[in-house]
PDB file of C-alpha atoms and ligand atoms in Angstrom:
ATOM      1  CA  UNK A1069     107.985  83.175 -21.279  1.00 77.00           C
ATOM      2  CA  UNK A1070     106.044  85.119 -23.898  1.00 97.00           C
ATOM      3  CA  UNK A1071     106.448  88.723 -25.033  1.00 98.00           C
ATOM      4  CA  UNK A1072     105.256  91.236 -22.435  1.00 98.00           C
ATOM      5  CA  UNK A1073     104.581  94.892 -23.180  1.00 98.00           C
ATOM      6  CA  UNK A1074     104.282  96.860 -19.933  1.00 98.00           C
ATOM      7  CA  UNK A1075     102.288 100.084 -19.862  1.00 98.00           C
ATOM      8  CA  UNK A1076     102.329 102.028 -16.619  1.00 98.00           C
ATOM      9  CA  UNK A1077     101.172 105.498 -15.691  1.00 98.00           C
ATOM     10  CA  UNK A1078      99.056 107.582 -13.320  1.00 97.00           C
ATOM     11  CA  UNK A1079      95.257 107.612 -13.091  1.00 96.00           C
ATOM     12  CA  UNK A1080      93.317 108.541 -16.219  1.00 95.00           C
ATOM     13  CA  UNK A1081      96.446 108.940 -18.333  1.00 96.00           C
ATOM     14  CA  UNK A1082      94.751 107.043 -21.161  1.00 95.00           C
ATOM     15  CA  UNK A1083      96.685 103.821 -20.681  1.00 96.00           C
ATOM     16  CA  UNK A1084      93.612 101.566 -20.738  1.00 96.00           C
ATOM     17  CA  UNK A1085      92.509 102.786 -24.170  1.00 97.00           C
ATOM     18  CA  UNK A1086      96.087 102.650 -25.415  1.00 98.00           C
ATOM     19  CA  UNK A1087      96.780  99.182 -24.046  1.00 98.00           C
ATOM     20  CA  UNK A1088      93.498  97.774 -25.378  1.00 98.00           C
ATOM     21  CA  UNK A1089      94.041  99.139 -28.894  1.00 98.00           C
ATOM     22  CA  UNK A1090      97.698  98.138 -28.945  1.00 98.00           C
ATOM     23  CA  UNK A1091      96.837  94.571 -27.911  1.00 98.00           C
ATOM     24  CA  UNK A1092      94.174  94.368 -30.596  1.00 98.00           C
ATOM     25  CA  UNK A1093      96.546  95.587 -33.308  1.00 98.00           C
ATOM     26  CA  UNK A1094      99.300  93.173 -32.269  1.00 98.00           C
ATOM     27  CA  UNK A1095      96.985  90.210 -31.659  1.00 98.00           C
ATOM     28  CA  UNK A1096      98.163  90.023 -28.038  1.00 98.00           C
ATOM     29  CA  UNK A1097      96.153  89.429 -24.851  1.00 98.00           C
ATOM     30  CA  UNK A1098      95.091  92.642 -23.051  1.00 98.00           C
ATOM     31  CA  UNK A1099      95.444  92.513 -19.269  1.00 98.00           C
ATOM     32  CA  UNK A1100      94.075  95.322 -17.096  1.00 98.00           C
ATOM     33  CA  UNK A1101      95.815  94.817 -13.754  1.00 98.00           C
ATOM     34  CA  UNK A1102      93.907  97.746 -12.263  1.00 98.00           C
ATOM     35  CA  UNK A1103      90.680  95.795 -12.761  1.00 98.00           C
ATOM     36  CA  UNK A1104      92.111  93.077 -10.499  1.00 98.00           C
ATOM     37  CA  UNK A1105      92.808  95.575  -7.685  1.00 98.00           C
ATOM     38  CA  UNK A1106      89.381  97.058  -8.276  1.00 98.00           C
ATOM     39  CA  UNK A1107      87.788  93.595  -7.990  1.00 98.00           C
ATOM     40  CA  UNK A1108      89.340  93.043  -4.552  1.00 98.00           C
ATOM     41  CA  UNK A1109      88.226  96.547  -3.535  1.00 98.00           C
ATOM     42  CA  UNK A1110      84.671  95.912  -4.697  1.00 98.00           C
ATOM     43  CA  UNK A1111      84.616  92.699  -2.693  1.00 98.00           C
ATOM     44  CA  UNK A1112      85.680  94.525   0.485  1.00 98.00           C
ATOM     45  CA  UNK A1113      83.398  97.550   0.076  1.00 98.00           C
ATOM     46  CA  UNK A1114      80.386  95.439  -0.888  1.00 97.00           C
ATOM     47  CA  UNK A1115      80.840  93.523   2.383  1.00 97.00           C
ATOM     48  CA  UNK A1116      81.084  96.750   4.367  1.00 97.00           C
ATOM     49  CA  UNK A1117      84.770  96.213   5.138  1.00 98.00           C
ATOM     50  CA  UNK A1118      86.852  99.401   5.380  1.00 97.00           C
ATOM     51  CA  UNK A1119      90.074  99.536   3.390  1.00 97.00           C
ATOM     52  CA  UNK A1120      91.857 100.494   6.601  1.00 96.00           C
ATOM     53  CA  UNK A1121      90.685  97.318   8.361  1.00 98.00           C
ATOM     54  CA  UNK A1122      93.588  95.264   7.064  1.00 97.00           C
ATOM     55  CA  UNK A1123      92.839  92.262   9.271  1.00 98.00           C
ATOM     56  CA  UNK A1124      89.353  91.859   7.800  1.00 98.00           C
ATOM     57  CA  UNK A1125      90.592  92.470   4.241  1.00 98.00           C
ATOM     58  CA  UNK A1126      93.149  89.687   4.701  1.00 98.00           C
ATOM     59  CA  UNK A1127      90.425  87.475   6.163  1.00 98.00           C
ATOM     60  CA  UNK A1128      88.396  88.024   2.998  1.00 97.00           C
ATOM     61  CA  UNK A1129      91.350  87.055   0.792  1.00 96.00           C
ATOM     62  CA  UNK A1130      91.633  83.784   2.728  1.00 97.00           C
ATOM     63  CA  UNK A1131      88.042  82.734   2.094  1.00 98.00           C
ATOM     64  CA  UNK A1132      87.544  84.026  -1.456  1.00 98.00           C
ATOM     65  CA  UNK A1133      88.250  82.333  -4.769  1.00 98.00           C
ATOM     66  CA  UNK A1134      89.780  84.626  -7.415  1.00 98.00           C
ATOM     67  CA  UNK A1135      89.813  82.980 -10.820  1.00 98.00           C
ATOM     68  CA  UNK A1136      91.606  84.638 -13.705  1.00 97.00           C
ATOM     69  CA  UNK A1137      90.881  83.723 -17.290  1.00 97.00           C
ATOM     70  CA  UNK A1138      90.602  85.170 -20.760  1.00 98.00           C
ATOM     71  CA  UNK A1139      87.646  85.976 -22.984  1.00 97.00           C
ATOM     72  CA  UNK A1140      88.037  87.418 -26.488  1.00 96.00           C
ATOM     73  CA  UNK A1141      91.707  88.345 -25.967  1.00 97.00           C
ATOM     74  CA  UNK A1142      91.063  90.134 -22.696  1.00 98.00           C
ATOM     75  CA  UNK A1143      91.797  89.065 -19.136  1.00 97.00           C
ATOM     76  CA  UNK A1144      88.894  88.333 -16.809  1.00 97.00           C
ATOM     77  CA  UNK A1145      88.607  87.849 -13.070  1.00 97.00           C
ATOM     78  CA  UNK A1146      85.794  86.123 -11.198  1.00 98.00           C
ATOM     79  CA  UNK A1147      85.281  86.624  -7.475  1.00 98.00           C
ATOM     80  CA  UNK A1148      83.717  83.491  -5.990  1.00 97.00           C
ATOM     81  CA  UNK A1149      82.254  82.876  -9.433  1.00 98.00           C
ATOM     82  CA  UNK A1150      80.829  86.398  -9.803  1.00 98.00           C
ATOM     83  CA  UNK A1151      81.940  88.830 -12.539  1.00 98.00           C
ATOM     84  CA  UNK A1152      82.585  92.135 -10.723  1.00 98.00           C
ATOM     85  CA  UNK A1153      82.939  94.116 -13.953  1.00 97.00           C
ATOM     86  CA  UNK A1154      79.732  96.245 -13.645  1.00 97.00           C
ATOM     87  CA  UNK A1155      80.927  97.546 -10.274  1.00 98.00           C
ATOM     88  CA  UNK A1156      84.567  98.344 -10.932  1.00 98.00           C
ATOM     89  CA  UNK A1157      84.219 102.095 -11.505  1.00 95.00           C
ATOM     90  CA  UNK A1158      81.673 102.768  -8.773  1.00 96.00           C
ATOM     91  CA  UNK A1159      82.522 105.759  -6.542  1.00 95.00           C
ATOM     92  CA  UNK A1160      83.147 103.488  -3.519  1.00 97.00           C
ATOM     93  CA  UNK A1161      85.683 101.480  -5.522  1.00 97.00           C
ATOM     94  CA  UNK A1162      87.421 104.601  -6.866  1.00 96.00           C
ATOM     95  CA  UNK A1163      87.594 105.996  -3.339  1.00 96.00           C
ATOM     96  CA  UNK A1164      89.116 102.878  -1.749  1.00 98.00           C
ATOM     97  CA  UNK A1165      91.156 101.131  -4.430  1.00 98.00           C
ATOM     98  CA  UNK A1166      94.445 102.890  -3.666  1.00 98.00           C
ATOM     99  CA  UNK A1167      94.277 101.973   0.023  1.00 98.00           C
ATOM    100  CA  UNK A1168      93.462  98.336  -0.771  1.00 98.00           C
ATOM    101  CA  UNK A1169      96.250  98.249  -3.374  1.00 98.00           C
ATOM    102  CA  UNK A1170      98.783  99.413  -0.807  1.00 98.00           C
ATOM    103  CA  UNK A1171      98.322  96.209   1.238  1.00 98.00           C
ATOM    104  CA  UNK A1172     101.346  93.977   0.482  1.00 98.00           C
ATOM    105  CA  UNK A1173      99.363  90.705   0.737  1.00 98.00           C
ATOM    106  CA  UNK A1174      96.837  91.962  -1.823  1.00 98.00           C
ATOM    107  CA  UNK A1175      99.696  92.772  -4.189  1.00 98.00           C
ATOM    108  CA  UNK A1176     101.398  89.416  -3.632  1.00 98.00           C
ATOM    109  CA  UNK A1177      98.219  87.536  -4.504  1.00 98.00           C
ATOM    110  CA  UNK A1178      97.492  89.551  -7.649  1.00 98.00           C
ATOM    111  CA  UNK A1179     101.076  89.816  -8.958  1.00 98.00           C
ATOM    112  CA  UNK A1180     101.300  86.020  -8.870  1.00 98.00           C
ATOM    113  CA  UNK A1181      98.163  85.813 -11.015  1.00 98.00           C
ATOM    114  CA  UNK A1182      99.400  88.551 -13.361  1.00 98.00           C
ATOM    115  CA  UNK A1183     102.645  86.668 -14.013  1.00 98.00           C
ATOM    116  CA  UNK A1184     100.721  83.491 -14.860  1.00 98.00           C
ATOM    117  CA  UNK A1185      99.135  85.171 -17.893  1.00 98.00           C
ATOM    118  CA  UNK A1186     102.579  85.450 -19.518  1.00 98.00           C
ATOM    119  CA  UNK A1187     103.104  81.690 -19.346  1.00 97.00           C
ATOM    120  CA  UNK A1188     100.495  81.174 -22.032  1.00 97.00           C
ATOM    121  CA  UNK A1189     100.148  84.468 -23.916  1.00 98.00           C
ATOM    122  CA  UNK A1190     101.986  87.338 -25.555  1.00 98.00           C
ATOM    123  CA  UNK A1191     100.405  90.265 -23.761  1.00 98.00           C
ATOM    124  CA  UNK A1192      99.998  93.956 -23.150  1.00 98.00           C
ATOM    125  CA  UNK A1193      99.522  94.612 -19.430  1.00 98.00           C
ATOM    126  CA  UNK A1194      98.696  98.006 -17.977  1.00 98.00           C
ATOM    127  CA  UNK A1195      99.033  99.186 -14.396  1.00 98.00           C
ATOM    128  CA  UNK A1196     101.337 100.975 -11.982  1.00 98.00           C
ATOM    129  CA  UNK A1197     104.154  98.494 -11.331  1.00 98.00           C
ATOM    130  CA  UNK A1198     104.154  96.287 -14.420  1.00 98.00           C
ATOM    131  CA  UNK A1199     107.555  97.383 -15.733  1.00 98.00           C
ATOM    132  CA  UNK A1200     109.095  97.956 -12.311  1.00 98.00           C
ATOM    133  CA  UNK A1201     107.929  94.897 -10.355  1.00 98.00           C
ATOM    134  CA  UNK A1202     105.684  92.436 -12.186  1.00 98.00           C
ATOM    135  CA  UNK A1203     107.838  92.011 -15.319  1.00 98.00           C
ATOM    136  CA  UNK A1204     111.118  93.842 -14.607  1.00 98.00           C
ATOM    137  CA  UNK A1205     112.931  91.816 -17.290  1.00 98.00           C
ATOM    138  CA  UNK A1206     110.770  92.777 -20.233  1.00 98.00           C
ATOM    139  CA  UNK A1207     112.595  95.114 -22.635  1.00 98.00           C
ATOM    140  CA  UNK A1208     109.270  96.661 -23.691  1.00 98.00           C
ATOM    141  CA  UNK A1209     108.273  99.185 -21.031  1.00 98.00           C
ATOM    142  CA  UNK A1210     106.240 102.332 -21.525  1.00 98.00           C
ATOM    143  CA  UNK A1211     105.093 105.028 -19.128  1.00 98.00           C
ATOM    144  CA  UNK A1212     102.099 106.990 -20.402  1.00 98.00           C
ATOM    145  CA  UNK A1213     101.629 110.344 -18.703  1.00 98.00           C
ATOM    146  CA  UNK A1214      99.462 113.450 -19.173  1.00 97.00           C
ATOM    147  CA  UNK A1215      99.068 116.704 -17.260  1.00 97.00           C
ATOM    148  CA  UNK A1216      96.833 116.614 -14.151  1.00 95.00           C
ATOM    149  CA  UNK A1217      94.371 118.957 -15.899  1.00 95.00           C
ATOM    150  CA  UNK A1218      94.078 116.764 -18.977  1.00 96.00           C
ATOM    151  CA  UNK A1219      93.699 113.636 -16.861  1.00 96.00           C
ATOM    152  CA  UNK A1220      90.983 115.219 -14.686  1.00 95.00           C
ATOM    153  CA  UNK A1221      89.146 116.327 -17.835  1.00 94.00           C
ATOM    154  CA  UNK A1222      89.371 112.826 -19.349  1.00 93.00           C
ATOM    155  CA  UNK A1223      87.888 111.238 -16.220  1.00 92.00           C
ATOM    156  CA  UNK A1224      85.119 113.864 -15.969  1.00 92.00           C
ATOM    157  CA  UNK A1225      84.231 113.179 -19.601  1.00 92.00           C
ATOM    158  CA  UNK A1226      83.684 109.539 -18.643  1.00 90.00           C
ATOM    159  CA  UNK A1227      81.141 110.816 -16.129  1.00 91.00           C
ATOM    160  CA  UNK A1228      82.972 109.224 -13.196  1.00 88.00           C
ATOM    161  CA  UNK A1229      83.475 110.472  -9.646  1.00 85.00           C
ATOM    162  CA  UNK A1230      87.157 109.902  -9.078  1.00 91.00           C
ATOM    163  CA  UNK A1231      89.628 111.899  -6.976  1.00 94.00           C
ATOM    164  CA  UNK A1232      92.579 111.032  -9.196  1.00 96.00           C
ATOM    165  CA  UNK A1233      94.954 113.418  -7.428  1.00 95.00           C
ATOM    166  CA  UNK A1234      94.331 111.607  -4.142  1.00 95.00           C
ATOM    167  CA  UNK A1235      94.839 108.207  -5.758  1.00 95.00           C
ATOM    168  CA  UNK A1236      98.073 109.349  -7.389  1.00 97.00           C
ATOM    169  CA  UNK A1237      99.356 110.559  -4.026  1.00 97.00           C
ATOM    170  CA  UNK A1238      98.680 107.223  -2.347  1.00 97.00           C
ATOM    171  CA  UNK A1239      99.940 105.223  -5.364  1.00 97.00           C
ATOM    172  CA  UNK A1240     103.254 107.092  -5.576  1.00 97.00           C
ATOM    173  CA  UNK A1241     103.991 107.178  -1.843  1.00 98.00           C
ATOM    174  CA  UNK A1242     103.032 103.658  -0.716  1.00 98.00           C
ATOM    175  CA  UNK A1243     105.844 101.483   0.557  1.00 97.00           C
ATOM    176  CA  UNK A1244     105.170  98.391  -1.567  1.00 97.00           C
ATOM    177  CA  UNK A1245     105.563  98.783  -5.344  1.00 97.00           C
ATOM    178  CA  UNK A1246     104.795 102.491  -5.651  1.00 98.00           C
ATOM    179  CA  UNK A1247     104.073 104.000  -9.049  1.00 97.00           C
ATOM    180  CA  UNK A1248     107.495 104.880 -10.480  1.00 97.00           C
ATOM    181  CA  UNK A1249     108.912 105.360 -13.945  1.00 98.00           C
ATOM    182  CA  UNK A1250     111.003 102.229 -14.505  1.00 97.00           C
ATOM    183  CA  UNK A1251     114.591 103.189 -15.342  1.00 95.00           C
ATOM    184  CA  UNK A1252     114.404 101.679 -18.816  1.00 97.00           C
ATOM    185  CA  UNK A1253     110.829 102.786 -19.639  1.00 98.00           C
ATOM    186  CA  UNK A1254     110.040 104.953 -22.637  1.00 98.00           C
ATOM    187  CA  UNK A1255     107.972 107.911 -21.409  1.00 98.00           C
ATOM    188  CA  UNK A1256     105.152 109.242 -23.570  1.00 98.00           C
ATOM    189  CA  UNK A1257     103.589 112.581 -22.648  1.00 98.00           C
ATOM    190  CA  UNK A1258     100.098 112.122 -24.064  1.00 97.00           C
ATOM    191  CA  UNK A1259      98.396 115.418 -23.154  1.00 97.00           C
ATOM    192  CA  UNK A1260      98.308 116.508 -26.775  1.00 97.00           C
ATOM    193  CA  UNK A1261      98.234 113.094 -28.435  1.00 98.00           C
ATOM    194  CA  UNK A1262      95.322 110.957 -29.597  1.00 97.00           C
ATOM    195  CA  UNK A1263      95.025 107.297 -28.586  1.00 97.00           C
ATOM    196  CA  UNK A1264      96.125 106.366 -32.118  1.00 98.00           C
ATOM    197  CA  UNK A1265      99.074 108.716 -31.803  1.00 98.00           C
ATOM    198  CA  UNK A1266     100.276 107.057 -28.587  1.00 98.00           C
ATOM    199  CA  UNK A1267      99.772 103.556 -30.001  1.00 98.00           C
ATOM    200  CA  UNK A1268     101.687 104.590 -33.130  1.00 98.00           C
ATOM    201  CA  UNK A1269     104.589 105.831 -31.030  1.00 98.00           C
ATOM    202  CA  UNK A1270     104.677 102.565 -29.069  1.00 98.00           C
ATOM    203  CA  UNK A1271     104.604 100.443 -32.218  1.00 98.00           C
ATOM    204  CA  UNK A1272     107.416 102.529 -33.726  1.00 98.00           C
ATOM    205  CA  UNK A1273     109.475 101.967 -30.624  1.00 98.00           C
ATOM    206  CA  UNK A1274     108.792  98.206 -30.583  1.00 98.00           C
ATOM    207  CA  UNK A1275     109.987  97.986 -34.190  1.00 98.00           C
ATOM    208  CA  UNK A1276     113.125  99.959 -33.372  1.00 97.00           C
ATOM    209  CA  UNK A1277     113.809  97.457 -30.615  1.00 97.00           C
ATOM    210  CA  UNK A1278     113.542  94.638 -33.142  1.00 97.00           C
ATOM    211  CA  UNK A1279     110.310  93.023 -31.921  1.00 97.00           C
ATOM    212  CA  UNK A1280     108.815  90.986 -34.774  1.00 95.00           C
ATOM    213  CA  UNK A1281     105.190  92.075 -35.187  1.00 95.00           C
ATOM    214  CA  UNK A1282     102.496  90.427 -37.234  1.00 92.00           C
ATOM    215  CA  UNK A1283     102.152  91.366 -40.872  1.00 92.00           C
ATOM    216  CA  UNK A1284     100.437  94.682 -41.600  1.00 93.00           C
ATOM    217  CA  UNK A1285     101.265  96.318 -38.239  1.00 94.00           C
TER     218      UNK A1285
HETATM  219  O1  LIG B1389      92.048 103.676 -14.842  1.00 63.08           O
HETATM  220  P1  LIG B1389      92.920 104.237 -13.742  1.00 63.08           P
HETATM  221  O2  LIG B1389      94.320 104.484 -14.221  1.00 63.08           O
HETATM  222  O3  LIG B1389      92.335 105.395 -13.065  1.00 63.08           O
HETATM  223  O4  LIG B1389      93.004 103.150 -12.604  1.00 63.08           O
HETATM  224  P2  LIG B1389      93.323 101.589 -12.671  1.00 63.08           P
HETATM  225  O5  LIG B1389      94.440 101.294 -13.642  1.00 63.08           O
HETATM  226  O6  LIG B1389      92.054 100.866 -12.851  1.00 63.08           O
HETATM  227  O7  LIG B1389      93.904 101.336 -11.210  1.00 63.08           O
HETATM  228  C1  LIG B1389      93.123 101.558 -10.069  1.00 63.08           C
HETATM  229  C2  LIG B1389      94.018 101.550  -8.848  1.00 63.08           C
HETATM  230  O8  LIG B1389      94.560 100.237  -8.688  1.00 63.08           O
HETATM  231  C3  LIG B1389      95.237 102.477  -8.889  1.00 63.08           C
HETATM  232  O9  LIG B1389      94.930 103.783  -8.437  1.00 63.08           O
HETATM  233  C4  LIG B1389      96.203 101.763  -7.956  1.00 63.08           C
HETATM  234  O10 LIG B1389      95.928 102.069  -6.616  1.00 63.08           O
HETATM  235  C5  LIG B1389      95.859 100.288  -8.174  1.00 63.08           C
HETATM  236  N1  LIG B1389      96.782  99.588  -9.064  1.00 63.08           N
HETATM  237  C6  LIG B1389      97.985  99.172  -8.563  1.00 63.08           C
HETATM  238  O11 LIG B1389      98.301  99.430  -7.410  1.00 63.08           O
HETATM  239  N2  LIG B1389      98.839  98.437  -9.324  1.00 63.08           N
HETATM  240  C7  LIG B1389      98.533  98.137 -10.579  1.00 63.08           C
HETATM  241  N3  LIG B1389      99.398  97.395 -11.297  1.00 63.08           N
HETATM  242  C8  LIG B1389      97.315  98.572 -11.142  1.00 63.08           C
HETATM  243  C9  LIG B1389      96.458  99.321 -10.356  1.00 63.08           C
END
């Protein structure tokens, strides 16, 4: 088992930018678990399958090949050989990803794949349940938060249509692996911090915990 740094938090809290930069600084693999849930959602919506039609979503999972890999220190996922990346922030995906992610079978499939990454790599993984469910034993857990206003402004600046309040509601109230602050997570309120500031705080904390980092970090 390699070193796992878990970064969880609500929508648009800045965790993707933080996790990507942190991974680059440490020389670790960056894994965006949200992209995996988005890939399944894109598959369903592009086939005209409603997120509420659980039977048909499960049928799709049965007949689809999801292949995870890595390119340039980042995780990748192919859906029947197709890279879904250009579609992952489309409005239809944003609107349906929380409902798809609440389906236990979807989570089971993806969590299994997420855990496999740690068999071969030291990694930074971001998501909603990474510290609480996917890697509960890692001592390196962070929860990156920001005020709803700041998060809405960050998403709008990206030019994306995304009802983040709605997603947060579904993500925190679902029965399977809801978004929670893991008991032993270090919480960072990032409303008034830069990406560098958050990454600096995480690195400081990792050093305090005795994690050996590569020279110069
Ligand atoms: O970038 P943003 O934080 O808005 O979203 P994301 O990390 O790409 O995640 C998209 C959606 O996937 C979330 O709203 C959750 O519904 C779901 N998700 C999840 O359930 N568990 C994870 N570990 C990661 C994402």
